[in-house]
Amino acid sequence: MSLTEHPDYQKEVKRLLFTRNYIESIIIATESSKENYREKITEAFEDLDWMDSSLNYTNILTNAQFLQRSAEEVRNLKKIRPKPYFARINFKHQDRQDEEILYIGKASVFDRETQEPIIVDWRSPIANVYYDGRLGQVEYLAEGETYEGYLSLKRQYEIEEGTLVSYRDVDLTTNDELLQDSLAKSSDNRLSEIVSTIQGEQNEIIRADLNRPIIVQGAAGSGKTTIALHRISYFIYTLGQEFDPEKMMVIAPNRLFIDYISEVLPELGVDQIRQTTYIDYVQQCVGKKIKVIPQEKKLVAMVQSDKETVEKIKWISEFKGSFQYQKMLDQYMNDVKSSFYPTADFSVEKFRLMTAKKLTYLFQREYHYLPYYRRLDRIKQVLQGDVRRKKKQMLHKVESIYEHKLDVALSIKNPLKRRITVSSCMDEKEVRLVQLNKEIRTAVTSFMKHYPKKTLFDYYQEFFQPENFLALSKGILSDEQALEFLDYQSQYLQKNTYEMEDLASLLYLQHYLYGVNPELKAKNIVIDEAQDYSYFQFSALKALLGTDMFTIVGDLAQGIHSYRGMTDWNELVTKVFPRANYKLLQKSYRTTVEIMEAANVILGLMPESIPKVEPVVRHGQKPLFIQVVDKLSMVESIVEKINEQLLENNKTFAIITKSERDAKALHVEFNKRGQVETSLLVGIETMETSKVVIVPSYIAKGLEFDSVFVVSVEDPFTETDVDIKLLYVAMTRPLHRLTLLAKEKKNLLINWIDNELIDNVV
């Protein structure tokens, strides 16, 4: 049956027309003055027949005040105007007679007169029935109560620029055709379909308890990033009345990711969220630009160095990210804290105003919740207040002493002696009072000078003083290991440069010593690519921010920086986020079955116990291996395949190499040929998807393309942990086509993959 022959077709067309024009009415009513409102509404709807509509033309003209909305609401309505909704459910509550027909979209629209929903927001409780419910008896949770009812219809729509393209009725027991259609599209136009194709297991994570942290282990292509962003949207929708969106922060892996989410978040109606990278955030917190060695440089060094060097880099990096290292810093902070205990009482001239014991109590107990230097600020304020309160008392005491001396002097019978004594007493009193007033003015400042006054970086350098470090590492490292660590660290200390692994230490010290500007703090934090963090990084962030409300998503199989120690989410849950929900996503919605089967073989080579990825049932061609003899034949083969695949409606292409060296060499070769325009991506530049992107594997994480060419020019992928993960990342970037090119199969570890899983061109 064709679309137009469907019995509901005319009703659906009318419903879409009604919805679009109701939205248009709201926009006009809000943006027009009263004088020209009637004229504009007449022009907009002069050719429409509203007789069958629940909101007729006359009502629109006379009820403009019911239509007016805030500027923010109008902005949202303009966004959804081309595609006001994407789904419909027919739902009958068990305690009601009538069945509700609800249309689901990205924003709610209600009839202001009747309060009946015209569009239901996808984040609303009842919309959960669409994402989770089968046809038949279902239930949903709203404001702590469970509501039951009968779901008789789930309908999905394709609407383009206000025109109904198609619709289909679905059930979870049948293949979700809309999802299949969405996955089959090019990577450059799938964004608008995200909300409409959220799957049950994804929806469960998006709507999981908002008052607990959540950690998600998600396979490549499982939608981790989009789930995290939709959870932000759901959070703001649900708790927006009591939560400032600016108190939510996304910590992104790089600027490319921020460019991506800066497009997605407005689509979800949440564009006030702070977005930063970990490096940028640390620099903001410490208030200073830090020279950080690019983490890719260390990765390249590990890939290209001998085994002994790699093992050394690995254990030092892992130690910097460990709880044992945090324990050393905790002990160091205890030692630093003791340096703030005064050894003398606070006195003004001969008056003791506060004992050293009381000052120590204030620092250690009364202000324990503050960073060390803020405790000093409080103590300074206390002392200043004490001096102000006791100033008159001290001056009066001195004056009383000299009044008594003066009385004694005046009783002297010898006139000459009496005059000299009285004069001396008056002079002494004046000097004493001047001196006392001076000390009153300067006493607090002078006393505070006894406290240490060092910068964050002074303390950081002091931590690595050999005598300190050796003492602090007792029972944790052997002396030999401690000295090896210091020798490694000295190369950075001498140049005032830092590795990524050092930033957690700086953040932790900043938290203890100085704290951060309250404006930099967030109450709810989202972290993607979390497998590239260390345990200590998370612990330091949690301590600094004073909250455990984190949404953490990552994939240990893509942990190309796992040398930092992150190999087990359980460790993170147990020691940092004990309240966290832990969720596992094994389904991949990105790649075809054929590509994922090959990638799963590479996944099986990893030392971690990671479940195989379950691809959604979407078939395509097998990965293709092409044996090439040199760069020239490689470029010719890639150009030929790109031209073929353009005819298959593939639009975005990437060539992924193991190393930057290979990427640059290929870029030069393509430029010589001039047949295909390429863009070299070796840092955090903005990606030009209109060109064929050439990118090293360690930067490709998080990206996706219609077609991917994984190549080895001079640098082969070896059977080391890092190389296996880099190859896995590369192989899981394509949506539709994967081509592998190298001089030999072993250069891409294809020798581990059964021949029946790969087509070969030799």
JSON list of C-alpha atoms in Angstrom, two decimals, residues 280-416:
[
{"chain": "A", "resi": 280, "resn": "ASP", "atom": "CA", "xyz": [41.69, 24.34, 29.73]},
{"chain": "A", "resi": 281, "resn": "TYR", "atom": "CA", "xyz": [39.77, 23.74, 32.94]},
{"chain": "A", "resi": 282, "resn": "VAL", "atom": "CA", "xyz": [42.90, 23.05, 34.99]},
{"chain": "A", "resi": 283, "resn": "GLN", "atom": "CA", "xyz": [44.48, 26.21, 33.64]},
{"chain": "A", "resi": 284, "resn": "GLN", "atom": "CA", "xyz": [41.41, 28.23, 34.60]},
{"chain": "A", "resi": 285, "resn": "CYS", "atom": "CA", "xyz": [41.45, 26.76, 38.10]},
{"chain": "A", "resi": 286, "resn": "VAL", "atom": "CA", "xyz": [45.13, 27.47, 38.76]},
{"chain": "A", "resi": 287, "resn": "GLY", "atom": "CA", "xyz": [44.90, 30.87, 37.09]},
{"chain": "A", "resi": 288, "resn": "LYS", "atom": "CA", "xyz": [47.90, 30.41, 34.89]},
{"chain": "A", "resi": 289, "resn": "LYS", "atom": "CA", "xyz": [48.72, 29.21, 31.39]},
{"chain": "A", "resi": 290, "resn": "ILE", "atom": "CA", "xyz": [50.56, 25.92, 31.66]},
{"chain": "A", "resi": 291, "resn": "LYS", "atom": "CA", "xyz": [52.86, 24.46, 29.05]},
{"chain": "A", "resi": 292, "resn": "VAL", "atom": "CA", "xyz": [51.48, 20.94, 28.60]},
{"chain": "A", "resi": 293, "resn": "ILE", "atom": "CA", "xyz": [53.21, 18.35, 26.42]},
{"chain": "A", "resi": 294, "resn": "PRO", "atom": "CA", "xyz": [50.63, 17.09, 23.88]},
{"chain": "A", "resi": 295, "resn": "GLN", "atom": "CA", "xyz": [49.51, 13.66, 25.00]},
{"chain": "A", "resi": 296, "resn": "GLU", "atom": "CA", "xyz": [49.87, 12.41, 21.43]},
{"chain": "A", "resi": 297, "resn": "LYS", "atom": "CA", "xyz": [53.61, 13.03, 21.73]},
{"chain": "A", "resi": 298, "resn": "LYS", "atom": "CA", "xyz": [53.87, 10.53, 24.58]},
{"chain": "A", "resi": 299, "resn": "LEU", "atom": "CA", "xyz": [51.71, 8.06, 22.68]},
{"chain": "A", "resi": 300, "resn": "VAL", "atom": "CA", "xyz": [53.98, 8.35, 19.64]},
{"chain": "A", "resi": 301, "resn": "ALA", "atom": "CA", "xyz": [57.03, 7.88, 21.89]},
{"chain": "A", "resi": 302, "resn": "MET", "atom": "CA", "xyz": [55.50, 4.71, 23.33]},
{"chain": "A", "resi": 303, "resn": "VAL", "atom": "CA", "xyz": [54.64, 3.42, 19.87]},
{"chain": "A", "resi": 304, "resn": "GLN", "atom": "CA", "xyz": [58.12, 4.05, 18.49]},
{"chain": "A", "resi": 305, "resn": "SER", "atom": "CA", "xyz": [60.40, 3.35, 21.50]},
{"chain": "A", "resi": 306, "resn": "ASP", "atom": "CA", "xyz": [62.09, 0.16, 22.63]},
{"chain": "A", "resi": 307, "resn": "LYS", "atom": "CA", "xyz": [60.39, -2.15, 25.10]},
{"chain": "A", "resi": 308, "resn": "GLU", "atom": "CA", "xyz": [62.41, -1.01, 28.15]},
{"chain": "A", "resi": 309, "resn": "THR", "atom": "CA", "xyz": [61.60, 2.67, 27.50]},
{"chain": "A", "resi": 310, "resn": "VAL", "atom": "CA", "xyz": [57.94, 1.90, 26.92]},
{"chain": "A", "resi": 311, "resn": "GLU", "atom": "CA", "xyz": [57.70, -0.03, 30.21]},
{"chain": "A", "resi": 312, "resn": "LYS", "atom": "CA", "xyz": [59.34, 2.85, 32.09]},
{"chain": "A", "resi": 313, "resn": "ILE", "atom": "CA", "xyz": [56.99, 5.46, 30.61]},
{"chain": "A", "resi": 314, "resn": "LYS", "atom": "CA", "xyz": [54.04, 3.18, 31.29]},
{"chain": "A", "resi": 315, "resn": "TRP", "atom": "CA", "xyz": [54.69, 2.54, 34.98]},
{"chain": "A", "resi": 316, "resn": "ILE", "atom": "CA", "xyz": [55.50, 6.19, 35.73]},
{"chain": "A", "resi": 317, "resn": "SER", "atom": "CA", "xyz": [52.35, 7.37, 33.93]},
{"chain": "A", "resi": 318, "resn": "GLU", "atom": "CA", "xyz": [50.25, 4.77, 35.69]},
{"chain": "A", "resi": 319, "resn": "PHE", "atom": "CA", "xyz": [51.73, 5.70, 39.06]},
{"chain": "A", "resi": 320, "resn": "LYS", "atom": "CA", "xyz": [50.95, 9.39, 38.51]},
{"chain": "A", "resi": 321, "resn": "GLY", "atom": "CA", "xyz": [47.32, 8.43, 37.99]},
{"chain": "A", "resi": 322, "resn": "SER", "atom": "CA", "xyz": [47.10, 6.01, 40.91]},
{"chain": "A", "resi": 323, "resn": "PHE", "atom": "CA", "xyz": [45.53, 6.18, 44.35]},
{"chain": "A", "resi": 324, "resn": "GLN", "atom": "CA", "xyz": [49.01, 5.49, 45.83]},
{"chain": "A", "resi": 325, "resn": "TYR", "atom": "CA", "xyz": [50.27, 8.70, 44.26]},
{"chain": "A", "resi": 326, "resn": "GLN", "atom": "CA", "xyz": [47.26, 10.53, 45.69]},
{"chain": "A", "resi": 327, "resn": "LYS", "atom": "CA", "xyz": [48.15, 9.05, 49.08]},
{"chain": "A", "resi": 328, "resn": "MET", "atom": "CA", "xyz": [51.64, 10.59, 48.81]},
{"chain": "A", "resi": 329, "resn": "LEU", "atom": "CA", "xyz": [50.13, 13.98, 48.00]},
{"chain": "A", "resi": 330, "resn": "ASP", "atom": "CA", "xyz": [47.74, 13.64, 50.94]},
{"chain": "A", "resi": 331, "resn": "GLN", "atom": "CA", "xyz": [50.71, 13.05, 53.26]},
{"chain": "A", "resi": 332, "resn": "TYR", "atom": "CA", "xyz": [52.53, 15.98, 51.70]},
{"chain": "A", "resi": 333, "resn": "MET", "atom": "CA", "xyz": [49.48, 18.21, 52.31]},
{"chain": "A", "resi": 334, "resn": "ASN", "atom": "CA", "xyz": [49.47, 17.09, 55.95]},
{"chain": "A", "resi": 335, "resn": "ASP", "atom": "CA", "xyz": [53.12, 18.13, 56.22]},
{"chain": "A", "resi": 336, "resn": "VAL", "atom": "CA", "xyz": [52.34, 21.45, 54.56]},
{"chain": "A", "resi": 337, "resn": "LYS", "atom": "CA", "xyz": [49.40, 21.95, 56.92]},
{"chain": "A", "resi": 338, "resn": "SER", "atom": "CA", "xyz": [51.67, 21.62, 59.96]},
{"chain": "A", "resi": 339, "resn": "SER", "atom": "CA", "xyz": [53.80, 24.48, 58.60]},
{"chain": "A", "resi": 340, "resn": "PHE", "atom": "CA", "xyz": [50.78, 26.73, 59.14]},
{"chain": "A", "resi": 341, "resn": "TYR", "atom": "CA", "xyz": [50.65, 26.04, 62.90]},
{"chain": "A", "resi": 342, "resn": "PRO", "atom": "CA", "xyz": [52.10, 29.12, 64.69]},
{"chain": "A", "resi": 343, "resn": "THR", "atom": "CA", "xyz": [54.88, 28.71, 67.24]},
{"chain": "A", "resi": 344, "resn": "ALA", "atom": "CA", "xyz": [54.21, 32.01, 69.02]},
{"chain": "A", "resi": 345, "resn": "ASP", "atom": "CA", "xyz": [51.18, 33.75, 70.52]},
{"chain": "A", "resi": 346, "resn": "PHE", "atom": "CA", "xyz": [49.67, 36.74, 68.77]},
{"chain": "A", "resi": 347, "resn": "SER", "atom": "CA", "xyz": [50.51, 39.83, 70.78]},
{"chain": "A", "resi": 348, "resn": "VAL", "atom": "CA", "xyz": [50.22, 43.57, 70.32]},
{"chain": "A", "resi": 349, "resn": "GLU", "atom": "CA", "xyz": [53.10, 45.22, 72.14]},
{"chain": "A", "resi": 350, "resn": "LYS", "atom": "CA", "xyz": [52.92, 43.51, 75.58]},
{"chain": "A", "resi": 351, "resn": "PHE", "atom": "CA", "xyz": [49.29, 42.45, 75.28]},
{"chain": "A", "resi": 352, "resn": "ARG", "atom": "CA", "xyz": [48.68, 38.78, 74.34]},
{"chain": "A", "resi": 353, "resn": "LEU", "atom": "CA", "xyz": [45.46, 38.66, 72.32]},
{"chain": "A", "resi": 354, "resn": "MET", "atom": "CA", "xyz": [45.41, 35.03, 71.13]},
{"chain": "A", "resi": 355, "resn": "THR", "atom": "CA", "xyz": [47.48, 31.99, 72.03]},
{"chain": "A", "resi": 356, "resn": "ALA", "atom": "CA", "xyz": [49.27, 29.85, 69.47]},
{"chain": "A", "resi": 357, "resn": "LYS", "atom": "CA", "xyz": [47.12, 26.94, 70.65]},
{"chain": "A", "resi": 358, "resn": "LYS", "atom": "CA", "xyz": [43.89, 28.82, 69.85]},
{"chain": "A", "resi": 359, "resn": "LEU", "atom": "CA", "xyz": [45.25, 29.85, 66.43]},
{"chain": "A", "resi": 360, "resn": "THR", "atom": "CA", "xyz": [46.16, 26.25, 65.65]},
{"chain": "A", "resi": 361, "resn": "TYR", "atom": "CA", "xyz": [42.65, 25.19, 66.67]},
{"chain": "A", "resi": 362, "resn": "LEU", "atom": "CA", "xyz": [41.12, 27.77, 64.33]},
{"chain": "A", "resi": 363, "resn": "PHE", "atom": "CA", "xyz": [43.28, 26.59, 61.43]},
{"chain": "A", "resi": 364, "resn": "GLN", "atom": "CA", "xyz": [42.94, 22.90, 62.09]},
{"chain": "A", "resi": 365, "resn": "ARG", "atom": "CA", "xyz": [39.33, 22.58, 63.27]},
{"chain": "A", "resi": 366, "resn": "GLU", "atom": "CA", "xyz": [37.21, 25.72, 62.99]},
{"chain": "A", "resi": 367, "resn": "TYR", "atom": "CA", "xyz": [38.04, 26.37, 59.33]},
{"chain": "A", "resi": 368, "resn": "HIS", "atom": "CA", "xyz": [38.83, 22.79, 58.27]},
{"chain": "A", "resi": 369, "resn": "TYR", "atom": "CA", "xyz": [36.40, 23.04, 55.33]},
{"chain": "A", "resi": 370, "resn": "LEU", "atom": "CA", "xyz": [38.43, 25.81, 53.66]},
{"chain": "A", "resi": 371, "resn": "PRO", "atom": "CA", "xyz": [41.65, 25.59, 51.59]},
{"chain": "A", "resi": 372, "resn": "TYR", "atom": "CA", "xyz": [44.76, 26.43, 53.60]},
{"chain": "A", "resi": 373, "resn": "TYR", "atom": "CA", "xyz": [45.30, 29.98, 52.35]},
{"chain": "A", "resi": 374, "resn": "ARG", "atom": "CA", "xyz": [41.62, 30.83, 52.74]},
{"chain": "A", "resi": 375, "resn": "ARG", "atom": "CA", "xyz": [41.91, 29.65, 56.34]},
{"chain": "A", "resi": 376, "resn": "LEU", "atom": "CA", "xyz": [44.69, 32.16, 56.75]},
{"chain": "A", "resi": 377, "resn": "ASP", "atom": "CA", "xyz": [42.43, 34.86, 55.34]},
{"chain": "A", "resi": 378, "resn": "ARG", "atom": "CA", "xyz": [39.82, 33.98, 57.98]},
{"chain": "A", "resi": 379, "resn": "ILE", "atom": "CA", "xyz": [42.40, 33.96, 60.75]},
{"chain": "A", "resi": 380, "resn": "LYS", "atom": "CA", "xyz": [43.63, 37.34, 59.57]},
{"chain": "A", "resi": 381, "resn": "GLN", "atom": "CA", "xyz": [40.07, 38.66, 59.73]},
{"chain": "A", "resi": 382, "resn": "VAL", "atom": "CA", "xyz": [39.65, 37.23, 63.24]},
{"chain": "A", "resi": 383, "resn": "LEU", "atom": "CA", "xyz": [42.86, 38.88, 64.42]},
{"chain": "A", "resi": 384, "resn": "GLN", "atom": "CA", "xyz": [41.92, 42.20, 62.83]},
{"chain": "A", "resi": 385, "resn": "GLY", "atom": "CA", "xyz": [38.52, 42.04, 64.53]},
{"chain": "A", "resi": 386, "resn": "ASP", "atom": "CA", "xyz": [40.16, 41.16, 67.84]},
{"chain": "A", "resi": 387, "resn": "VAL", "atom": "CA", "xyz": [42.53, 44.11, 67.57]},
{"chain": "A", "resi": 388, "resn": "ARG", "atom": "CA", "xyz": [39.67, 46.47, 66.69]},
{"chain": "A", "resi": 389, "resn": "ARG", "atom": "CA", "xyz": [37.57, 45.29, 69.63]},
{"chain": "A", "resi": 390, "resn": "LYS", "atom": "CA", "xyz": [40.44, 45.49, 72.13]},
{"chain": "A", "resi": 391, "resn": "LYS", "atom": "CA", "xyz": [42.07, 48.66, 70.85]},
{"chain": "A", "resi": 392, "resn": "LYS", "atom": "CA", "xyz": [40.33, 50.97, 73.35]},
{"chain": "A", "resi": 393, "resn": "GLN", "atom": "CA", "xyz": [40.93, 48.49, 76.15]},
{"chain": "A", "resi": 394, "resn": "MET", "atom": "CA", "xyz": [44.68, 48.35, 75.41]},
{"chain": "A", "resi": 395, "resn": "LEU", "atom": "CA", "xyz": [44.97, 52.13, 75.09]},
{"chain": "A", "resi": 396, "resn": "HIS", "atom": "CA", "xyz": [42.96, 52.60, 78.29]},
{"chain": "A", "resi": 397, "resn": "LYS", "atom": "CA", "xyz": [45.21, 50.11, 80.10]},
{"chain": "A", "resi": 398, "resn": "VAL", "atom": "CA", "xyz": [48.34, 52.01, 79.07]},
{"chain": "A", "resi": 399, "resn": "GLU", "atom": "CA", "xyz": [46.76, 55.33, 80.00]},
{"chain": "A", "resi": 400, "resn": "SER", "atom": "CA", "xyz": [45.73, 53.89, 83.39]},
{"chain": "A", "resi": 401, "resn": "ILE", "atom": "CA", "xyz": [49.29, 52.73, 84.06]},
{"chain": "A", "resi": 402, "resn": "TYR", "atom": "CA", "xyz": [50.67, 56.19, 83.35]},
{"chain": "A", "resi": 403, "resn": "GLU", "atom": "CA", "xyz": [47.91, 57.94, 85.26]},
{"chain": "A", "resi": 404, "resn": "HIS", "atom": "CA", "xyz": [48.94, 55.91, 88.28]},
{"chain": "A", "resi": 405, "resn": "LYS", "atom": "CA", "xyz": [52.62, 56.77, 87.67]},
{"chain": "A", "resi": 406, "resn": "LEU", "atom": "CA", "xyz": [51.64, 60.42, 87.31]},
{"chain": "A", "resi": 407, "resn": "ASP", "atom": "CA", "xyz": [49.76, 60.35, 90.62]},
{"chain": "A", "resi": 408, "resn": "VAL", "atom": "CA", "xyz": [52.85, 58.92, 92.29]},
{"chain": "A", "resi": 409, "resn": "ALA", "atom": "CA", "xyz": [55.09, 61.56, 90.64]},
{"chain": "A", "resi": 410, "resn": "LEU", "atom": "CA", "xyz": [52.81, 64.39, 91.74]},
{"chain": "A", "resi": 411, "resn": "SER", "atom": "CA", "xyz": [53.15, 63.26, 95.35]},
{"chain": "A", "resi": 412, "resn": "ILE", "atom": "CA", "xyz": [56.91, 63.85, 95.33]},
{"chain": "A", "resi": 413, "resn": "LYS", "atom": "CA", "xyz": [57.72, 66.73, 97.73]},
{"chain": "A", "resi": 414, "resn": "ASN", "atom": "CA", "xyz": [60.90, 67.93, 96.04]},
{"chain": "A", "resi": 415, "resn": "PRO", "atom": "CA", "xyz": [59.69, 70.43, 93.38]},
{"chain": "A", "resi": 416, "resn": "LEU", "atom": "CA", "xyz": [62.61, 69.87, 91.00]}
]
